[in-house]
PDB file of C-alpha atoms in Angstrom:
ATOM      1  CA  UNK A 142     -17.977  37.014  61.194  1.00 36.00           C
ATOM      2  CA  UNK A 143     -15.773  37.977  58.237  1.00 50.00           C
ATOM      3  CA  UNK A 144     -16.978  36.695  54.821  1.00 62.00           C
ATOM      4  CA  UNK A 145     -15.236  33.848  53.395  1.00 88.00           C
ATOM      5  CA  UNK A 146     -13.009  35.020  50.452  1.00 95.00           C
ATOM      6  CA  UNK A 147     -14.060  33.203  47.047  1.00 97.00           C
ATOM      7  CA  UNK A 148     -10.814  32.926  44.787  1.00 98.00           C
ATOM      8  CA  UNK A 149     -11.024  31.337  41.478  1.00 98.00           C
ATOM      9  CA  UNK A 150      -8.321  29.109  39.947  1.00 98.00           C
ATOM     10  CA  UNK A 151      -7.650  28.643  36.784  1.00 97.00           C
ATOM     11  CA  UNK A 152      -8.459  25.273  35.679  1.00 96.00           C
ATOM     12  CA  UNK A 153      -7.531  24.670  32.207  1.00 94.00           C
ATOM     13  CA  UNK A 154      -4.303  22.541  33.091  1.00 92.00           C
ATOM     14  CA  UNK A 155      -1.459  22.434  35.744  1.00 88.00           C
ATOM     15  CA  UNK A 156      -1.597  22.421  39.393  1.00 89.00           C
ATOM     16  CA  UNK A 157      -5.143  23.958  39.746  1.00 95.00           C
ATOM     17  CA  UNK A 158      -6.150  21.361  42.186  1.00 95.00           C
ATOM     18  CA  UNK A 159      -3.274  21.977  44.579  1.00 96.00           C
ATOM     19  CA  UNK A 160      -3.738  25.882  44.814  1.00 97.00           C
ATOM     20  CA  UNK A 161      -7.663  24.460  45.533  1.00 97.00           C
ATOM     21  CA  UNK A 162      -6.449  22.951  48.488  1.00 96.00           C
ATOM     22  CA  UNK A 163      -4.259  25.066  50.083  1.00 96.00           C
ATOM     23  CA  UNK A 164      -7.105  27.781  49.943  1.00 97.00           C
ATOM     24  CA  UNK A 165      -9.668  25.604  51.430  1.00 96.00           C
ATOM     25  CA  UNK A 166      -6.489  24.667  54.219  1.00 95.00           C
ATOM     26  CA  UNK A 167      -6.974  28.395  54.706  1.00 96.00           C
ATOM     27  CA  UNK A 168     -10.491  29.274  54.851  1.00 95.00           C
ATOM     28  CA  UNK A 169     -11.029  30.657  51.422  1.00 96.00           C
ATOM     29  CA  UNK A 170     -13.625  29.026  48.767  1.00 96.00           C
ATOM     30  CA  UNK A 171     -11.867  27.491  45.715  1.00 97.00           C
ATOM     31  CA  UNK A 172     -13.617  28.018  42.460  1.00 96.00           C
ATOM     32  CA  UNK A 173     -12.391  26.173  39.454  1.00 97.00           C
ATOM     33  CA  UNK A 174     -12.290  28.749  36.332  1.00 98.00           C
ATOM     34  CA  UNK A 175     -12.810  27.363  32.856  1.00 96.00           C
ATOM     35  CA  UNK A 176     -15.381  30.038  31.472  1.00 96.00           C
ATOM     36  CA  UNK A 177     -15.345  33.727  31.486  1.00 97.00           C
ATOM     37  CA  UNK A 178     -18.406  34.352  33.350  1.00 97.00           C
ATOM     38  CA  UNK A 179     -16.868  32.267  36.278  1.00 97.00           C
ATOM     39  CA  UNK A 180     -14.646  35.368  36.961  1.00 97.00           C
ATOM     40  CA  UNK A 181     -17.538  36.948  38.034  1.00 95.00           C
ATOM     41  CA  UNK A 182     -17.970  37.900  41.449  1.00 94.00           C
ATOM     42  CA  UNK A 183     -14.800  36.016  42.222  1.00 97.00           C
ATOM     43  CA  UNK A 184     -12.610  38.453  45.370  1.00 97.00           C
ATOM     44  CA  UNK A 185      -8.922  36.802  43.612  1.00 98.00           C
ATOM     45  CA  UNK A 186      -7.874  34.336  40.934  1.00 98.00           C
ATOM     46  CA  UNK A 187      -4.756  32.194  41.100  1.00 98.00           C
ATOM     47  CA  UNK A 188      -3.171  31.074  37.525  1.00 97.00           C
ATOM     48  CA  UNK A 189      -1.166  28.116  38.470  1.00 96.00           C
ATOM     49  CA  UNK A 190       2.255  26.449  37.453  1.00 90.00           C
ATOM     50  CA  UNK A 191       1.820  23.803  34.146  1.00 88.00           C
ATOM     51  CA  UNK A 192       2.453  24.287  30.619  1.00 88.00           C
ATOM     52  CA  UNK A 193       2.620  27.820  29.595  1.00 89.00           C
ATOM     53  CA  UNK A 194       1.862  27.538  25.888  1.00 89.00           C
ATOM     54  CA  UNK A 195      -0.766  24.973  26.424  1.00 91.00           C
ATOM     55  CA  UNK A 196      -3.109  27.304  29.483  1.00 92.00           C
ATOM     56  CA  UNK A 197      -2.138  30.483  26.939  1.00 92.00           C
ATOM     57  CA  UNK A 198      -3.948  28.214  23.868  1.00 94.00           C
ATOM     58  CA  UNK A 199      -6.842  27.010  25.733  1.00 94.00           C
ATOM     59  CA  UNK A 200      -7.244  30.687  27.424  1.00 94.00           C
ATOM     60  CA  UNK A 201      -7.700  31.768  24.084  1.00 93.00           C
ATOM     61  CA  UNK A 202      -9.935  29.351  22.925  1.00 94.00           C
ATOM     62  CA  UNK A 203     -12.178  29.258  26.006  1.00 95.00           C
ATOM     63  CA  UNK A 204     -12.213  33.403  25.671  1.00 94.00           C
ATOM     64  CA  UNK A 205     -10.781  33.670  28.931  1.00 96.00           C
ATOM     65  CA  UNK A 206      -7.694  35.969  27.892  1.00 95.00           C
ATOM     66  CA  UNK A 207      -9.564  38.877  27.652  1.00 95.00           C
ATOM     67  CA  UNK A 208     -11.539  37.990  30.641  1.00 97.00           C
ATOM     68  CA  UNK A 209      -8.791  37.834  32.933  1.00 97.00           C
ATOM     69  CA  UNK A 210      -7.232  41.047  31.297  1.00 96.00           C
ATOM     70  CA  UNK A 211     -10.724  42.653  32.557  1.00 96.00           C
ATOM     71  CA  UNK A 212     -10.510  41.076  35.988  1.00 97.00           C
ATOM     72  CA  UNK A 213     -10.286  43.730  38.522  1.00 96.00           C
ATOM     73  CA  UNK A 214      -9.374  41.587  41.513  1.00 97.00           C
ATOM     74  CA  UNK A 215      -5.998  40.985  42.888  1.00 98.00           C
ATOM     75  CA  UNK A 216      -4.474  37.908  40.751  1.00 98.00           C
ATOM     76  CA  UNK A 217      -1.492  35.446  42.003  1.00 98.00           C
ATOM     77  CA  UNK A 218       0.704  33.740  39.125  1.00 97.00           C
ATOM     78  CA  UNK A 219       2.552  31.013  39.982  1.00 97.00           C
ATOM     79  CA  UNK A 220       5.397  29.610  37.628  1.00 93.00           C
ATOM     80  CA  UNK A 221       3.277  29.268  34.108  1.00 93.00           C
ATOM     81  CA  UNK A 222       1.016  32.058  35.787  1.00 95.00           C
ATOM     82  CA  UNK A 223       3.839  34.054  36.394  1.00 96.00           C
ATOM     83  CA  UNK A 224       4.506  33.797  31.931  1.00 95.00           C
ATOM     84  CA  UNK A 225       1.214  34.358  31.291  1.00 95.00           C
ATOM     85  CA  UNK A 226       1.066  37.584  33.575  1.00 97.00           C
ATOM     86  CA  UNK A 227       4.395  39.392  32.167  1.00 97.00           C
ATOM     87  CA  UNK A 228       4.967  41.869  29.157  1.00 96.00           C
ATOM     88  CA  UNK A 229       4.775  39.440  26.262  1.00 94.00           C
ATOM     89  CA  UNK A 230       1.829  37.406  27.065  1.00 94.00           C
ATOM     90  CA  UNK A 231      -1.311  39.062  29.207  1.00 96.00           C
ATOM     91  CA  UNK A 232       0.948  41.809  29.536  1.00 96.00           C
ATOM     92  CA  UNK A 233      -0.502  43.014  33.238  1.00 97.00           C
ATOM     93  CA  UNK A 234       2.748  42.977  34.999  1.00 97.00           C
ATOM     94  CA  UNK A 235       5.459  44.912  34.059  1.00 97.00           C
ATOM     95  CA  UNK A 236       8.350  42.276  33.729  1.00 96.00           C
ATOM     96  CA  UNK A 237       9.539  39.936  31.410  1.00 95.00           C
ATOM     97  CA  UNK A 238      10.474  36.572  32.079  1.00 94.00           C
ATOM     98  CA  UNK A 239      12.619  34.000  30.576  1.00 89.00           C
ATOM     99  CA  UNK A 240      10.913  30.179  30.257  1.00 83.00           C
ATOM    100  CA  UNK A 241      12.468  27.266  31.478  1.00 73.00           C
ATOM    101  CA  UNK A 242      15.110  29.244  32.615  1.00 72.00           C
ATOM    102  CA  UNK A 243      16.601  26.938  35.307  1.00 71.00           C
ATOM    103  CA  UNK A 244      16.653  24.411  33.346  1.00 66.00           C
ATOM    104  CA  UNK A 245      14.590  21.301  31.928  1.00 67.00           C
ATOM    105  CA  UNK A 246      12.224  18.704  33.746  1.00 68.00           C
ATOM    106  CA  UNK A 247      15.241  16.861  35.295  1.00 66.00           C
ATOM    107  CA  UNK A 248      16.966  19.984  36.423  1.00 65.00           C
ATOM    108  CA  UNK A 249      13.976  20.861  38.884  1.00 84.00           C
ATOM    109  CA  UNK A 250      15.010  21.240  42.471  1.00 90.00           C
ATOM    110  CA  UNK A 251      14.064  22.652  45.852  1.00 93.00           C
ATOM    111  CA  UNK A 252      15.515  25.329  47.762  1.00 94.00           C
ATOM    112  CA  UNK A 253      14.881  27.694  50.845  1.00 95.00           C
ATOM    113  CA  UNK A 254      14.542  31.408  49.695  1.00 95.00           C
ATOM    114  CA  UNK A 255      14.702  34.557  51.647  1.00 89.00           C
ATOM    115  CA  UNK A 256      11.116  35.641  52.138  1.00 91.00           C
ATOM    116  CA  UNK A 257      11.087  39.552  52.997  1.00 90.00           C
ATOM    117  CA  UNK A 258      10.167  40.452  56.538  1.00 91.00           C
ATOM    118  CA  UNK A 259      10.454  36.606  57.920  1.00 92.00           C
ATOM    119  CA  UNK A 260      13.587  34.881  59.578  1.00 93.00           C
ATOM    120  CA  UNK A 261      12.095  31.576  58.704  1.00 94.00           C
ATOM    121  CA  UNK A 262      13.174  30.618  55.023  1.00 94.00           C
ATOM    122  CA  UNK A 263      10.400  29.504  53.013  1.00 95.00           C
ATOM    123  CA  UNK A 264      11.125  26.154  50.252  1.00 95.00           C
ATOM    124  CA  UNK A 265      10.686  26.822  47.087  1.00 94.00           C
ATOM    125  CA  UNK A 266      10.055  24.313  44.830  1.00 94.00           C
ATOM    126  CA  UNK A 267      10.830  24.591  41.151  1.00 93.00           C
ATOM    127  CA  UNK A 268      10.086  22.624  38.031  1.00 90.00           C
ATOM    128  CA  UNK A 269      10.970  24.246  34.547  1.00 87.00           C
ATOM    129  CA  UNK A 270      10.924  27.400  36.177  1.00 89.00           C
ATOM    130  CA  UNK A 271      10.857  30.924  34.375  1.00 92.00           C
ATOM    131  CA  UNK A 272      13.618  33.668  35.801  1.00 91.00           C
ATOM    132  CA  UNK A 273      12.815  37.010  35.956  1.00 94.00           C
ATOM    133  CA  UNK A 274      14.866  38.866  33.133  1.00 94.00           C
ATOM    134  CA  UNK A 275      13.669  42.475  33.515  1.00 95.00           C
ATOM    135  CA  UNK A 276      11.273  44.172  36.023  1.00 95.00           C
ATOM    136  CA  UNK A 277       9.737  47.725  36.037  1.00 95.00           C
ATOM    137  CA  UNK A 278      10.474  50.231  39.082  1.00 95.00           C
ATOM    138  CA  UNK A 279       6.882  49.415  40.377  1.00 95.00           C
ATOM    139  CA  UNK A 280       7.810  45.920  41.337  1.00 97.00           C
ATOM    140  CA  UNK A 281       8.560  44.899  44.388  1.00 97.00           C
ATOM    141  CA  UNK A 282      10.937  41.817  45.209  1.00 96.00           C
ATOM    142  CA  UNK A 283       9.199  39.577  48.079  1.00 96.00           C
ATOM    143  CA  UNK A 284      11.751  36.346  47.922  1.00 96.00           C
ATOM    144  CA  UNK A 285      15.212  35.789  46.660  1.00 93.00           C
ATOM    145  CA  UNK A 286      17.141  32.662  45.752  1.00 93.00           C
ATOM    146  CA  UNK A 287      20.778  33.401  45.784  1.00 90.00           C
ATOM    147  CA  UNK A 288      19.966  37.112  45.100  1.00 91.00           C
ATOM    148  CA  UNK A 289      17.509  36.564  42.277  1.00 92.00           C
ATOM    149  CA  UNK A 290      14.038  37.729  42.735  1.00 96.00           C
ATOM    150  CA  UNK A 291      11.332  34.767  42.683  1.00 96.00           C
ATOM    151  CA  UNK A 292       8.589  36.103  44.465  1.00 97.00           C
ATOM    152  CA  UNK A 293       7.424  39.764  43.588  1.00 98.00           C
ATOM    153  CA  UNK A 294       4.471  41.837  43.551  1.00 97.00           C
ATOM    154  CA  UNK A 295       3.408  44.739  41.807  1.00 97.00           C
ATOM    155  CA  UNK A 296       0.056  46.466  42.807  1.00 96.00           C
ATOM    156  CA  UNK A 297      -2.561  43.786  43.194  1.00 97.00           C
ATOM    157  CA  UNK A 298      -0.413  40.959  41.319  1.00 98.00           C
ATOM    158  CA  UNK A 299       1.679  38.524  43.153  1.00 98.00           C
ATOM    159  CA  UNK A 300       3.746  36.058  41.131  1.00 98.00           C
ATOM    160  CA  UNK A 301       6.091  33.523  41.809  1.00 97.00           C
ATOM    161  CA  UNK A 302       8.833  31.369  39.896  1.00 96.00           C
ATOM    162  CA  UNK A 303       8.347  28.447  41.742  1.00 95.00           C
ATOM    163  CA  UNK A 304       5.479  26.161  43.276  1.00 95.00           C
ATOM    164  CA  UNK A 305       4.427  27.136  46.515  1.00 96.00           C
ATOM    165  CA  UNK A 306       1.265  25.279  46.254  1.00 96.00           C
ATOM    166  CA  UNK A 307       3.383  22.053  46.361  1.00 95.00           C
ATOM    167  CA  UNK A 308       4.647  22.243  50.122  1.00 95.00           C
ATOM    168  CA  UNK A 309       2.944  22.413  53.371  1.00 94.00           C
ATOM    169  CA  UNK A 310       3.923  25.814  54.150  1.00 96.00           C
ATOM    170  CA  UNK A 311       0.901  28.157  53.687  1.00 96.00           C
ATOM    171  CA  UNK A 312       2.411  31.883  53.744  1.00 96.00           C
ATOM    172  CA  UNK A 313       2.675  32.612  50.175  1.00 97.00           C
ATOM    173  CA  UNK A 314      -1.248  32.135  49.514  1.00 97.00           C
ATOM    174  CA  UNK A 315      -1.583  33.560  52.939  1.00 96.00           C
ATOM    175  CA  UNK A 316       0.219  36.508  51.548  1.00 96.00           C
ATOM    176  CA  UNK A 317      -2.085  36.605  48.469  1.00 98.00           C
ATOM    177  CA  UNK A 318      -5.171  36.582  50.544  1.00 97.00           C
ATOM    178  CA  UNK A 319      -4.263  39.240  52.600  1.00 96.00           C
ATOM    179  CA  UNK A 320      -3.572  41.131  49.408  1.00 96.00           C
ATOM    180  CA  UNK A 321      -7.192  39.978  47.930  1.00 97.00           C
ATOM    181  CA  UNK A 322      -8.605  41.469  51.969  1.00 95.00           C
ATOM    182  CA  UNK A 323      -6.734  44.621  51.249  1.00 92.00           C
ATOM    183  CA  UNK A 324      -8.029  45.260  47.936  1.00 89.00           C
ATOM    184  CA  UNK A 325     -11.460  44.500  48.967  1.00 81.00           C
ATOM    185  CA  UNK A 326     -11.472  46.904  52.002  1.00 73.00           C
ATOM    186  CA  UNK A 327     -10.425  49.423  49.457  1.00 54.00           C
ATOM    187  CA  UNK A 328     -12.829  48.957  46.540  1.00 47.00           C
ATOM    188  CA  UNK A 329     -15.526  48.605  48.894  1.00 46.00           C
TER     189      UNK A 329
END
């Protein structure tokens, strides 16, 4: 029987509970991360949506900024998590994003997305969502909204400008767990 994946969810602010619930639905062990030492022995990490300025500030206060940079496993950033991983923040993914580029809270919306390799559309929930400004050549587009990339992968990093944890559709989290399994095998 395969061992259960142990996935950390940065739990400083934002939608960490929703991500943990989605991981549990998929049979992964979700661990709330608030301190650098809690990153040890994790197979992967999710940085949830929320308020990117607050998450950045709290990451610095709790010493998580450098610990996340050193974390060697796959990382999935949604909304604010996408912002934190970009060139201008933690510098872990070769892309630049514009904060709140789809509009303020009142302009939040849901839309069907084209998901690469899947015929069925994926429902995306956009809440003060970031928008891709620039991406490096190694960044792969996995989903689009009206021709704009909203789900991307670069190596062991997956980023989404929307909130897949706020729907019942598990496909984006399944893709992340598959990435974790692939990386775990490679590193074994």
